[in-house]
mmCIF file of C-alpha atoms in Angstrom:
data_model
loop_
_atom_site.group_PDB
_atom_site.id
_atom_site.type_symbol
_atom_site.label_atom_id
_atom_site.label_comp_id
_atom_site.label_asym_id
_atom_site.label_seq_id
_atom_site.Cartn_x
_atom_site.Cartn_y
_atom_site.Cartn_z
ATOM 1 C CA MET A 1 -9.033 11.782 19.191
ATOM 2 C CA THR A 2 -10.508 14.992 20.547
ATOM 3 C CA SER A 3 -14.046 15.139 21.894
ATOM 4 C CA PRO A 4 -16.660 16.021 19.276
ATOM 5 C CA ALA A 5 -17.534 19.661 18.781
ATOM 6 C CA VAL A 6 -21.085 20.843 19.470
ATOM 7 C CA LYS A 7 -23.039 22.838 16.921
ATOM 8 C CA ALA A 8 -25.263 25.791 17.783
ATOM 9 C CA ASP A 9 -28.336 23.535 17.667
ATOM 10 C CA GLY A 10 -26.831 21.231 20.300
ATOM 11 C CA THR A 11 -25.960 18.358 17.936
ATOM 12 C CA HIS A 12 -22.464 16.930 17.706
ATOM 13 C CA ALA A 13 -20.365 17.958 14.742
ATOM 14 C CA ARG A 14 -18.105 15.406 13.099
ATOM 15 C CA THR A 15 -14.467 16.317 13.721
ATOM 16 C CA PRO A 16 -12.015 16.334 10.770
ATOM 17 C CA ALA A 17 -10.334 13.136 11.956
ATOM 18 C CA GLU A 18 -13.695 11.354 12.073
ATOM 19 C CA ARG A 19 -14.594 12.678 8.649
ATOM 20 C CA TRP A 20 -11.653 11.107 6.875
ATOM 21 C CA ARG A 21 -11.619 7.914 8.933
ATOM 22 C CA GLU A 22 -15.279 7.006 8.356
ATOM 23 C CA ARG A 23 -17.475 6.921 5.273
ATOM 24 C CA GLU A 24 -21.199 7.509 5.305
ATOM 25 C CA GLY A 25 -21.683 4.924 2.564
ATOM 26 C CA GLU A 26 -20.181 2.065 4.578
ATOM 27 C CA ASP A 27 -22.716 -0.483 5.781
ATOM 28 C CA SER A 28 -22.629 -1.668 9.376
ATOM 29 C CA LEU A 29 -20.782 -4.916 8.580
ATOM 30 C CA PHE A 30 -18.086 -3.128 6.586
ATOM 31 C CA ARG A 31 -17.692 -0.506 9.285
ATOM 32 C CA GLN A 32 -17.369 -3.171 11.968
ATOM 33 C CA LEU A 33 -14.730 -4.924 9.885
ATOM 34 C CA ARG A 34 -12.828 -1.645 9.535
ATOM 35 C CA LEU A 35 -13.044 -1.120 13.279
ATOM 36 C CA THR A 36 -11.708 -4.625 13.918
ATOM 37 C CA VAL A 37 -8.690 -4.061 11.652
ATOM 38 C CA ARG A 38 -8.070 -0.615 13.120
ATOM 39 C CA GLN A 39 -8.237 -1.793 16.704
ATOM 40 C CA GLY A 40 -5.915 -4.693 15.952
ATOM 41 C CA LEU A 41 -3.329 -2.330 14.497
ATOM 42 C CA GLU A 42 -3.741 0.229 17.297
ATOM 43 C CA VAL A 43 -3.448 -2.334 20.097
ATOM 44 C CA ASP A 44 -0.706 -4.602 18.743
ATOM 45 C CA GLY A 45 0.741 -2.626 15.842
ATOM 46 C CA ASP A 46 3.249 -0.442 17.661
ATOM 47 C CA THR A 47 6.088 -2.239 15.824
ATOM 48 C CA PRO A 48 6.305 -3.656 12.279
ATOM 49 C CA ALA A 49 6.327 -7.217 13.646
ATOM 50 C CA GLY A 50 3.328 -6.406 15.823
ATOM 51 C CA ALA A 51 1.459 -4.911 12.875
ATOM 52 C CA TRP A 52 2.173 -8.002 10.786
ATOM 53 C CA ASP A 53 0.895 -10.263 13.559
ATOM 54 C CA ALA A 54 -2.178 -8.060 13.983
ATOM 55 C CA LEU A 55 -3.005 -8.342 10.269
ATOM 56 C CA THR A 56 -2.600 -12.101 10.513
ATOM 57 C CA GLN A 57 -4.798 -12.315 13.596
ATOM 58 C CA VAL A 58 -7.672 -10.420 11.974
ATOM 59 C CA GLY A 59 -7.410 -12.739 8.953
ATOM 60 C CA ALA A 60 -6.259 -10.167 6.387
ATOM 61 C CA TRP A 61 -4.622 -12.836 4.222
ATOM 62 C CA GLU A 62 -7.830 -14.875 4.187
ATOM 63 C CA PHE A 63 -9.686 -11.757 3.007
ATOM 64 C CA ALA A 64 -7.597 -11.892 -0.164
ATOM 65 C CA LEU A 65 -7.935 -15.596 -1.000
ATOM 66 C CA PRO A 66 -10.814 -17.042 -3.054
ATOM 67 C CA ILE A 67 -13.233 -19.471 -1.473
ATOM 68 C CA GLU A 68 -11.822 -22.433 -3.411
ATOM 69 C CA LYS A 69 -8.477 -21.735 -1.703
ATOM 70 C CA ASP A 70 -10.134 -21.753 1.727
ATOM 71 C CA GLY A 71 -10.266 -17.989 1.818
ATOM 72 C CA LEU A 72 -13.090 -15.543 2.487
ATOM 73 C CA ASP A 73 -13.001 -13.679 -0.863
ATOM 74 C CA LEU A 74 -14.366 -10.488 0.667
ATOM 75 C CA GLY A 75 -13.576 -8.383 -2.384
ATOM 76 C CA GLN A 76 -11.267 -5.543 -3.301
ATOM 77 C CA ALA A 77 -13.180 -2.912 -1.331
ATOM 78 C CA VAL A 78 -12.302 -4.759 1.881
ATOM 79 C CA LEU A 79 -8.665 -5.200 0.844
ATOM 80 C CA ALA A 80 -8.458 -1.499 0.000
ATOM 81 C CA MET A 81 -9.760 -0.726 3.484
ATOM 82 C CA VAL A 82 -7.103 -2.977 5.053
ATOM 83 C CA CYS A 83 -4.367 -1.221 3.051
ATOM 84 C CA GLU A 84 -5.659 2.193 4.095
ATOM 85 C CA GLU A 85 -5.711 1.255 7.777
ATOM 86 C CA ALA A 86 -2.218 -0.235 7.493
ATOM 87 C CA GLY A 87 -0.960 2.962 5.863
ATOM 88 C CA ASN A 88 -2.524 4.980 8.665
ATOM 89 C CA ALA A 89 -0.708 2.781 11.207
ATOM 90 C CA LEU A 90 2.635 3.854 9.634
ATOM 91 C CA GLN A 91 4.319 0.464 10.046
ATOM 92 C CA CYS A 92 6.601 -0.385 7.127
ATOM 93 C CA VAL A 93 5.418 -3.916 6.284
ATOM 94 C CA PRO A 94 5.179 -5.504 2.794
ATOM 95 C CA LEU A 95 1.388 -5.556 2.749
ATOM 96 C CA THR A 96 0.714 -4.706 -0.908
ATOM 97 C CA ASP A 97 3.564 -7.028 -1.913
ATOM 98 C CA THR A 98 2.023 -9.966 -0.080
ATOM 99 C CA LEU A 99 -1.427 -9.253 -1.496
ATOM 100 C CA LEU A 100 0.044 -9.225 -5.002
ATOM 101 C CA ALA A 101 1.823 -12.528 -4.360
ATOM 102 C CA LEU A 102 -1.347 -14.101 -2.954
ATOM 103 C CA ASP A 103 -3.251 -12.885 -5.982
ATOM 104 C CA LEU A 104 -0.791 -14.568 -8.330
ATOM 105 C CA LEU A 105 -0.487 -17.802 -6.365
ATOM 106 C CA SER A 106 -4.230 -18.213 -5.894
ATOM 107 C CA GLY A 107 -4.871 -17.633 -9.605
ATOM 108 C CA PHE A 108 -3.349 -20.944 -10.653
ATOM 109 C CA GLY A 109 -6.595 -22.751 -9.874
ATOM 110 C CA PRO A 110 -6.591 -26.554 -10.304
ATOM 111 C CA LEU A 111 -3.155 -26.384 -11.956
ATOM 112 C CA ALA A 112 -1.550 -25.347 -8.662
ATOM 113 C CA THR A 113 0.943 -27.770 -7.174
ATOM 114 C CA GLU A 114 0.813 -29.028 -3.624
ATOM 115 C CA ALA A 115 3.799 -26.794 -2.882
ATOM 116 C CA THR A 116 1.784 -23.741 -3.942
ATOM 117 C CA ASP A 117 -1.137 -24.692 -1.729
ATOM 118 C CA GLY A 118 1.258 -25.268 1.166
ATOM 119 C CA LEU A 119 2.777 -21.842 0.618
ATOM 120 C CA LEU A 120 -0.665 -20.210 0.718
ATOM 121 C CA ASP A 121 -1.356 -21.957 4.007
ATOM 122 C CA ALA A 122 1.962 -20.742 5.415
ATOM 123 C CA VAL A 123 1.252 -17.150 4.373
ATOM 124 C CA ARG A 124 -2.247 -17.354 5.828
ATOM 125 C CA ALA A 125 -0.746 -18.434 9.152
ATOM 126 C CA GLY A 126 1.731 -15.549 9.095
ATOM 127 C CA GLU A 127 4.688 -17.926 8.871
ATOM 128 C CA VAL A 128 5.970 -16.716 5.489
ATOM 129 C CA ARG A 129 6.460 -13.072 4.601
ATOM 130 C CA LEU A 130 6.609 -12.215 0.925
ATOM 131 C CA ALA A 131 8.090 -9.068 -0.587
ATOM 132 C CA VAL A 132 8.342 -7.697 -4.115
ATOM 133 C CA PRO A 133 11.681 -5.911 -4.549
ATOM 134 C CA GLY A 134 11.445 -2.615 -6.356
ATOM 135 C CA ARG A 135 8.362 -1.372 -8.134
ATOM 136 C CA LEU A 136 5.087 -3.193 -8.513
ATOM 137 C CA PRO A 137 3.741 -3.853 -12.021
ATOM 138 C CA ASP A 138 1.978 -0.831 -13.462
ATOM 139 C CA PRO A 139 -1.815 -0.948 -13.975
ATOM 140 C CA ARG A 140 -1.329 -2.533 -17.418
ATOM 141 C CA GLY A 141 0.751 -5.317 -15.879
ATOM 142 C CA VAL A 142 4.040 -4.121 -17.382
ATOM 143 C CA VAL A 143 7.079 -5.332 -15.435
ATOM 144 C CA PRO A 144 9.198 -2.462 -14.074
ATOM 145 C CA PRO A 145 12.839 -2.141 -15.123
ATOM 146 C CA GLY A 146 15.664 -3.323 -12.906
ATOM 147 C CA LEU A 147 15.648 -7.116 -13.040
ATOM 148 C CA THR A 148 16.321 -9.234 -16.128
ATOM 149 C CA TRP A 149 16.309 -12.969 -16.719
ATOM 150 C CA LYS A 150 17.573 -15.449 -19.285
ATOM 151 C CA PRO A 151 16.981 -19.183 -19.705
ATOM 152 C CA ASP A 152 19.367 -21.560 -17.980
ATOM 153 C CA GLY A 153 19.341 -24.687 -20.107
ATOM 154 C CA ASP A 154 16.223 -26.495 -21.296
ATOM 155 C CA GLY A 155 14.821 -27.503 -17.912
ATOM 156 C CA GLY A 156 12.887 -24.290 -17.202
ATOM 157 C CA ALA A 157 15.423 -22.761 -14.810
ATOM 158 C CA ILE A 158 16.448 -19.114 -15.236
ATOM 159 C CA VAL A 159 19.320 -16.832 -14.290
ATOM 160 C CA ALA A 160 18.263 -13.471 -12.826
ATOM 161 C CA THR A 161 20.419 -10.339 -12.730
ATOM 162 C CA GLY A 162 19.911 -6.759 -11.657
ATOM 163 C CA THR A 163 19.108 -4.395 -8.804
ATOM 164 C CA ALA A 164 15.718 -3.419 -7.414
ATOM 165 C CA GLY A 165 14.469 -1.404 -4.474
ATOM 166 C CA PRO A 166 13.325 0.027 -2.218
ATOM 167 C CA PHE A 167 10.693 -2.155 -0.608
ATOM 168 C CA ALA A 168 9.268 -2.340 2.897
ATOM 169 C CA ALA A 169 11.483 -4.341 5.246
ATOM 170 C CA GLY A 170 10.060 -3.602 8.668
ATOM 171 C CA VAL A 171 9.656 -7.353 8.927
ATOM 172 C CA ALA A 172 12.354 -9.439 7.264
ATOM 173 C CA PRO A 173 10.987 -11.223 4.164
ATOM 174 C CA ASP A 174 11.215 -14.998 3.989
ATOM 175 C CA ALA A 175 10.870 -15.025 0.205
ATOM 176 C CA LEU A 176 11.049 -12.581 -2.695
ATOM 177 C CA LEU A 177 8.627 -12.477 -5.604
ATOM 178 C CA LEU A 178 10.844 -11.484 -8.516
ATOM 179 C CA LEU A 179 9.329 -9.652 -11.491
ATOM 180 C CA ALA A 180 11.888 -9.709 -14.288
ATOM 181 C CA ASP A 181 11.949 -8.986 -18.014
ATOM 182 C CA GLY A 182 13.728 -11.193 -20.499
ATOM 183 C CA PRO A 183 13.962 -12.450 -24.064
ATOM 184 C CA ASP A 184 10.587 -14.229 -23.929
ATOM 185 C CA GLY A 185 8.715 -11.520 -22.038
ATOM 186 C CA PRO A 186 8.116 -11.147 -18.307
ATOM 187 C CA CYS A 187 8.869 -13.793 -15.734
ATOM 188 C CA VAL A 188 7.564 -14.277 -12.197
ATOM 189 C CA ALA A 189 9.680 -16.324 -9.788
ATOM 190 C CA LEU A 190 9.554 -17.004 -6.076
ATOM 191 C CA VAL A 191 12.937 -17.164 -4.336
ATOM 192 C CA GLU A 192 13.244 -18.309 -0.748
ATOM 193 C CA LEU A 193 15.856 -16.494 1.340
ATOM 194 C CA PRO A 194 18.728 -16.897 1.765
ATOM 195 C CA ALA A 195 19.634 -17.906 -1.782
ATOM 196 C CA PRO A 196 22.944 -17.966 -3.675
ATOM 197 C CA GLY A 197 23.466 -14.820 -5.722
ATOM 198 C CA VAL A 198 20.687 -12.930 -3.938
ATOM 199 C CA THR A 199 21.683 -10.143 -1.550
ATOM 200 C CA VAL A 200 19.143 -8.126 0.422
ATOM 201 C CA ARG A 201 20.719 -4.808 1.364
ATOM 202 C CA PRO A 202 19.148 -2.629 4.065
ATOM 203 C CA LEU A 203 18.882 0.954 2.868
ATOM 204 C CA ARG A 204 19.431 3.910 5.131
ATOM 205 C CA ASP A 205 16.403 4.572 7.310
ATOM 206 C CA HIS A 206 15.636 8.297 7.151
ATOM 207 C CA GLY A 207 12.755 8.002 9.592
ATOM 208 C CA GLY A 208 10.105 6.582 7.274
ATOM 209 C CA GLY A 209 10.606 2.960 8.294
ATOM 210 C CA ALA A 210 12.968 0.154 7.439
ATOM 211 C CA VAL A 211 13.460 -0.345 3.693
ATOM 212 C CA ALA A 212 15.759 -2.549 1.656
ATOM 213 C CA GLY A 213 16.930 -3.256 -1.865
ATOM 214 C CA VAL A 214 17.995 -6.464 -3.550
ATOM 215 C CA VAL A 215 20.977 -7.262 -5.765
ATOM 216 C CA LEU A 216 20.908 -10.322 -8.013
ATOM 217 C CA ASP A 217 24.315 -11.372 -9.282
ATOM 218 C CA GLY A 218 23.576 -14.139 -11.737
ATOM 219 C CA ALA A 219 21.213 -15.840 -9.299
ATOM 220 C CA ARG A 220 20.068 -19.218 -10.591
ATOM 221 C CA VAL A 221 16.390 -19.860 -9.971
ATOM 222 C CA PRO A 222 15.355 -23.520 -10.364
ATOM 223 C CA ALA A 223 12.440 -24.431 -12.591
ATOM 224 C CA ALA A 224 10.268 -25.330 -9.578
ATOM 225 C CA SER A 225 10.509 -21.724 -8.360
ATOM 226 C CA VAL A 226 9.591 -20.150 -11.718
ATOM 227 C CA LEU A 227 5.870 -19.507 -11.429
ATOM 228 C CA LEU A 228 5.068 -17.858 -14.758
ATOM 229 C CA ARG A 229 6.871 -16.729 -17.878
ATOM 230 C CA GLY A 230 6.044 -15.424 -21.325
ATOM 231 C CA VAL A 231 2.411 -14.993 -22.351
ATOM 232 C CA ALA A 232 1.081 -16.624 -19.175
ATOM 233 C CA ALA A 233 3.010 -14.105 -17.080
ATOM 234 C CA GLU A 234 1.729 -11.207 -19.182
ATOM 235 C CA GLN A 235 -1.881 -12.284 -18.691
ATOM 236 C CA ALA A 236 -1.491 -12.825 -14.942
ATOM 237 C CA LEU A 237 0.312 -9.528 -14.398
ATOM 238 C CA ALA A 238 -2.329 -7.645 -16.382
ATOM 239 C CA ARG A 239 -4.912 -9.012 -13.937
ATOM 240 C CA VAL A 240 -2.990 -8.317 -10.738
ATOM 241 C CA GLY A 241 -1.622 -4.987 -11.958
ATOM 242 C CA LEU A 242 -5.075 -3.408 -11.629
ATOM 243 C CA ARG A 243 -5.460 -4.726 -8.096
ATOM 244 C CA ALA A 244 -1.961 -3.679 -7.085
ATOM 245 C CA ALA A 245 -2.747 -0.140 -8.240
ATOM 246 C CA VAL A 246 -5.872 0.070 -6.056
ATOM 247 C CA HIS A 247 -4.059 -1.455 -3.067
ATOM 248 C CA GLN A 248 -1.137 0.958 -3.373
ATOM 249 C CA ALA A 249 -3.466 3.936 -3.775
ATOM 250 C CA SER A 250 -5.281 2.867 -0.600
ATOM 251 C CA LEU A 251 -2.009 2.559 1.302
ATOM 252 C CA LEU A 252 -1.014 6.058 0.188
ATOM 253 C CA ALA A 253 -4.397 7.426 1.277
ATOM 254 C CA GLY A 254 -3.839 5.980 4.752
ATOM 255 C CA LEU A 255 -0.348 7.454 4.895
ATOM 256 C CA THR A 256 -1.776 10.841 3.922
ATOM 257 C CA ALA A 257 -4.457 10.587 6.605
ATOM 258 C CA ALA A 258 -1.811 9.867 9.248
ATOM 259 C CA ALA A 259 0.110 13.003 8.266
ATOM 260 C CA LEU A 260 -3.033 15.135 8.396
ATOM 261 C CA THR A 261 -4.014 13.716 11.785
ATOM 262 C CA ALA A 262 -0.676 14.955 13.107
ATOM 263 C CA VAL A 263 -1.191 18.355 11.468
ATOM 264 C CA VAL A 264 -4.658 18.857 12.976
ATOM 265 C CA SER A 265 -3.339 17.914 16.414
ATOM 266 C CA ARG A 266 -0.425 20.306 15.962
ATOM 267 C CA ILE A 267 -2.396 23.397 14.978
ATOM 268 C CA ARG A 268 -4.953 22.768 17.707
ATOM 269 C CA GLY A 269 -2.359 22.440 20.441
ATOM 270 C CA ARG A 270 0.256 25.033 19.437
ATOM 271 C CA GLN A 271 -0.175 28.632 20.592
ATOM 272 C CA GLN A 272 0.813 31.593 18.458
ATOM 273 C CA PHE A 273 0.132 35.273 19.225
ATOM 274 C CA GLY A 274 -1.819 34.229 22.298
ATOM 275 C CA GLN A 275 -4.201 31.774 20.650
ATOM 276 C CA ALA A 276 -4.175 28.337 19.016
ATOM 277 C CA VAL A 277 -2.778 28.230 15.494
ATOM 278 C CA VAL A 278 -6.076 26.752 14.294
ATOM 279 C CA LYS A 279 -7.738 30.086 15.084
ATOM 280 C CA HIS A 280 -5.634 31.844 12.448
ATOM 281 C CA GLN A 281 -7.290 31.967 9.055
ATOM 282 C CA GLY A 282 -4.199 31.154 6.965
ATOM 283 C CA PRO A 283 -3.286 27.782 8.521
ATOM 284 C CA ARG A 284 -6.959 26.858 8.969
ATOM 285 C CA LEU A 285 -7.780 27.358 5.287
ATOM 286 C CA ARG A 286 -4.597 25.598 4.226
ATOM 287 C CA VAL A 287 -5.439 22.529 6.285
ATOM 288 C CA ALA A 288 -9.054 22.611 5.092
ATOM 289 C CA GLY A 289 -7.787 22.412 1.516
ATOM 290 C CA LEU A 290 -5.595 19.416 2.369
ATOM 291 C CA LEU A 291 -8.516 17.674 4.062
ATOM 292 C CA ALA A 292 -10.674 18.244 0.991
ATOM 293 C CA ARG A 293 -8.009 16.673 -1.239
ATOM 294 C CA LEU A 294 -7.751 13.665 1.043
ATOM 295 C CA ASP A 295 -11.528 13.222 1.100
ATOM 296 C CA ALA A 296 -11.590 13.321 -2.710
ATOM 297 C CA VAL A 297 -8.831 10.714 -2.941
ATOM 298 C CA ARG A 298 -10.504 8.381 -0.449
ATOM 299 C CA TRP A 299 -13.785 8.490 -2.349
ATOM 300 C CA ALA A 300 -11.954 7.873 -5.627
ATOM 301 C CA VAL A 301 -10.161 4.857 -4.146
ATOM 302 C CA GLY A 302 -13.394 3.444 -2.738
ATOM 303 C CA ASP A 303 -15.174 3.852 -6.065
ATOM 304 C CA ALA A 304 -12.276 2.232 -7.924
ATOM 305 C CA ALA A 305 -12.319 -0.751 -5.550
ATOM 306 C CA ARG A 306 -16.021 -1.283 -6.186
ATOM 307 C CA ASP A 307 -15.499 -0.950 -9.940
ATOM 308 C CA LEU A 308 -12.721 -3.511 -9.688
ATOM 309 C CA ASP A 309 -15.041 -5.942 -7.888
ATOM 310 C CA GLU A 310 -17.589 -5.504 -10.664
ATOM 311 C CA GLY A 311 -15.065 -5.795 -13.502
ATOM 312 C CA ARG A 312 -15.462 -2.203 -14.712
ATOM 313 C CA LEU A 313 -12.087 -0.705 -13.789
ATOM 314 C CA THR A 314 -9.807 -0.098 -16.782
ATOM 315 C CA PRO A 315 -5.995 0.199 -16.774
ATOM 316 C CA GLY A 316 -6.293 3.865 -17.720
ATOM 317 C CA GLU A 317 -8.584 4.614 -14.807
ATOM 318 C CA ALA A 318 -6.331 2.699 -12.398
ATOM 319 C CA ALA A 319 -3.280 4.587 -13.657
ATOM 320 C CA GLY A 320 -5.037 7.907 -13.138
ATOM 321 C CA LEU A 321 -6.075 6.849 -9.633
ATOM 322 C CA VAL A 322 -2.517 5.999 -8.565
ATOM 323 C CA ALA A 323 -1.150 9.172 -10.148
ATOM 324 C CA LEU A 324 -3.741 11.324 -8.358
ATOM 325 C CA THR A 325 -3.148 9.597 -5.029
ATOM 326 C CA ALA A 326 0.641 9.741 -5.325
ATOM 327 C CA GLU A 327 0.623 13.457 -6.144
ATOM 328 C CA THR A 328 -1.791 14.147 -3.294
ATOM 329 C CA THR A 329 0.345 12.195 -0.823
ATOM 330 C CA LEU A 330 3.530 13.995 -1.869
ATOM 331 C CA ASP A 331 1.851 17.420 -1.694
ATOM 332 C CA VAL A 332 0.107 16.804 1.630
ATOM 333 C CA THR A 333 3.125 15.348 3.415
ATOM 334 C CA ARG A 334 5.294 18.224 2.185
ATOM 335 C CA ASP A 335 2.772 20.778 3.445
ATOM 336 C CA ALA A 336 2.495 18.863 6.724
ATOM 337 C CA VAL A 337 6.231 19.355 7.271
ATOM 338 C CA HIS A 338 5.860 23.084 6.595
ATOM 339 C CA LEU A 339 2.897 23.434 8.954
ATOM 340 C CA HIS A 340 4.904 21.794 11.713
ATOM 341 C CA GLY A 341 7.720 24.295 11.341
ATOM 342 C CA ALA A 342 11.165 23.261 12.547
ATOM 343 C CA SER A 343 9.733 20.276 14.434
ATOM 344 C CA GLY A 344 8.584 18.847 11.109
ATOM 345 C CA LEU A 345 12.226 18.302 10.157
ATOM 346 C CA VAL A 346 13.020 16.110 13.155
ATOM 347 C CA ARG A 347 14.077 12.722 11.857
ATOM 348 C CA ASP A 348 11.993 10.740 14.340
ATOM 349 C CA GLY A 349 8.937 12.993 14.000
ATOM 350 C CA LEU A 350 5.736 11.546 12.615
ATOM 351 C CA VAL A 351 5.294 13.978 9.737
ATOM 352 C CA ALA A 352 8.956 13.694 8.759
ATOM 353 C CA GLY A 353 8.526 9.918 8.654
ATOM 354 C CA CYS A 354 5.399 10.267 6.507
ATOM 355 C CA TYR A 355 7.222 12.594 4.124
ATOM 356 C CA ARG A 356 10.219 10.312 3.717
ATOM 357 C CA ARG A 357 8.190 7.169 3.285
ATOM 358 C CA ALA A 358 5.898 8.860 0.764
ATOM 359 C CA ALA A 359 8.972 9.716 -1.297
ATOM 360 C CA TRP A 360 9.345 6.064 -2.364
ATOM 361 C CA GLU A 361 5.887 4.592 -1.758
ATOM 362 C CA ALA A 362 4.397 7.125 -4.191
ATOM 363 C CA LEU A 363 6.583 5.734 -6.987
ATOM 364 C CA ARG A 364 6.024 2.008 -6.514
ATOM 365 C CA CYS A 365 3.573 1.766 -9.423
ATOM 366 C CA GLY A 366 5.517 4.260 -11.528
ATOM 367 C CA ARG A 367 6.125 7.986 -11.620
ATOM 368 C CA PRO A 368 2.948 10.103 -11.604
ATOM 369 C CA ALA A 369 3.834 11.748 -14.942
ATOM 370 C CA HIS A 370 4.211 8.317 -16.552
ATOM 371 C CA LEU A 371 0.956 7.121 -14.997
ATOM 372 C CA TRP A 372 -0.914 10.185 -16.262
ATOM 373 C CA ASP A 373 0.413 9.385 -19.739
ATOM 374 C CA ILE A 374 -0.921 5.824 -19.408
ATOM 375 C CA ALA A 375 -4.265 7.193 -18.243
ATOM 376 C CA ALA A 376 -4.449 9.502 -21.256
ATOM 377 C CA HIS A 377 -3.613 6.836 -23.846
ATOM 378 C CA THR A 378 -5.104 3.640 -22.376
ATOM 379 C CA SER A 379 -8.762 2.744 -22.268
#
């Protein structure tokens, strides 16, 4: 980060990078927690595996678990902060997927089996990595298309079929949380890898990080691995769908901030017509507009996280938040490529990676047009 600028009165002015990475409303404890997560990702998060270990070391999975599950239950505002910092670190790890899985598994309460509690302990220790293939449930909890299921006898087992993807695969998942639709409504199942009939296919990495898809060819899932189905699944997904929307919006905000950090560094360091590009009015005003959009998104995400903690966030508001954030991320990363010129097209460049990753991360809760429609017709 560059040294702070000095105003005419001798005081230090907050640089753009500081403005979008800090919030005046954060109390000292929250800010220290953010700094701890950020430093962990900056020091050890130079690879996806390192980022995953860093999140485990700072206790990110314990942040998400309720107290009765031996967690810290720090609230959705803290989890949103973790997602934002992880997005800013640009490591393609299944963070929002794991948070969604933890949310579902910890919601079973006293009905949870010993196997479920053991799985939570394994995730908390960083020993099990969970991924959700394809899209996350939308803010209403509706299961995305792609995977279907049907009953397999009377014992509670199911047969799953379909294709879903992409999802983050910077660290290889140990288990998949399948969200499928079927004759009796949605179904949630946990499948440990490898499994018969389940194929995880790496997708071509265009510079945005390792991603994969999954193909289910009549995969039989035993009854013990079927977590929820029917009405119970609908109710659980409606609860976690709101949280998944806020988490994904936070991740996208962090991804957007990373792209803008690269843009600010670029226009400050590149010379054109004998002076830095930042001195030219056109690029300077263009970047100022992008920074303003990012600031607006970050405040909206923070407010939504607090509303979620207090039980005030509605599916319509969550859908509008994800749609706004997704559109902002797509617009900002596209403009970041343009502001970098030809270097913005380099496959291994930072802004090119942001642009390519945003292309699929922005759609994980649904297309923005569809989300705006939900926001307009859902209270």
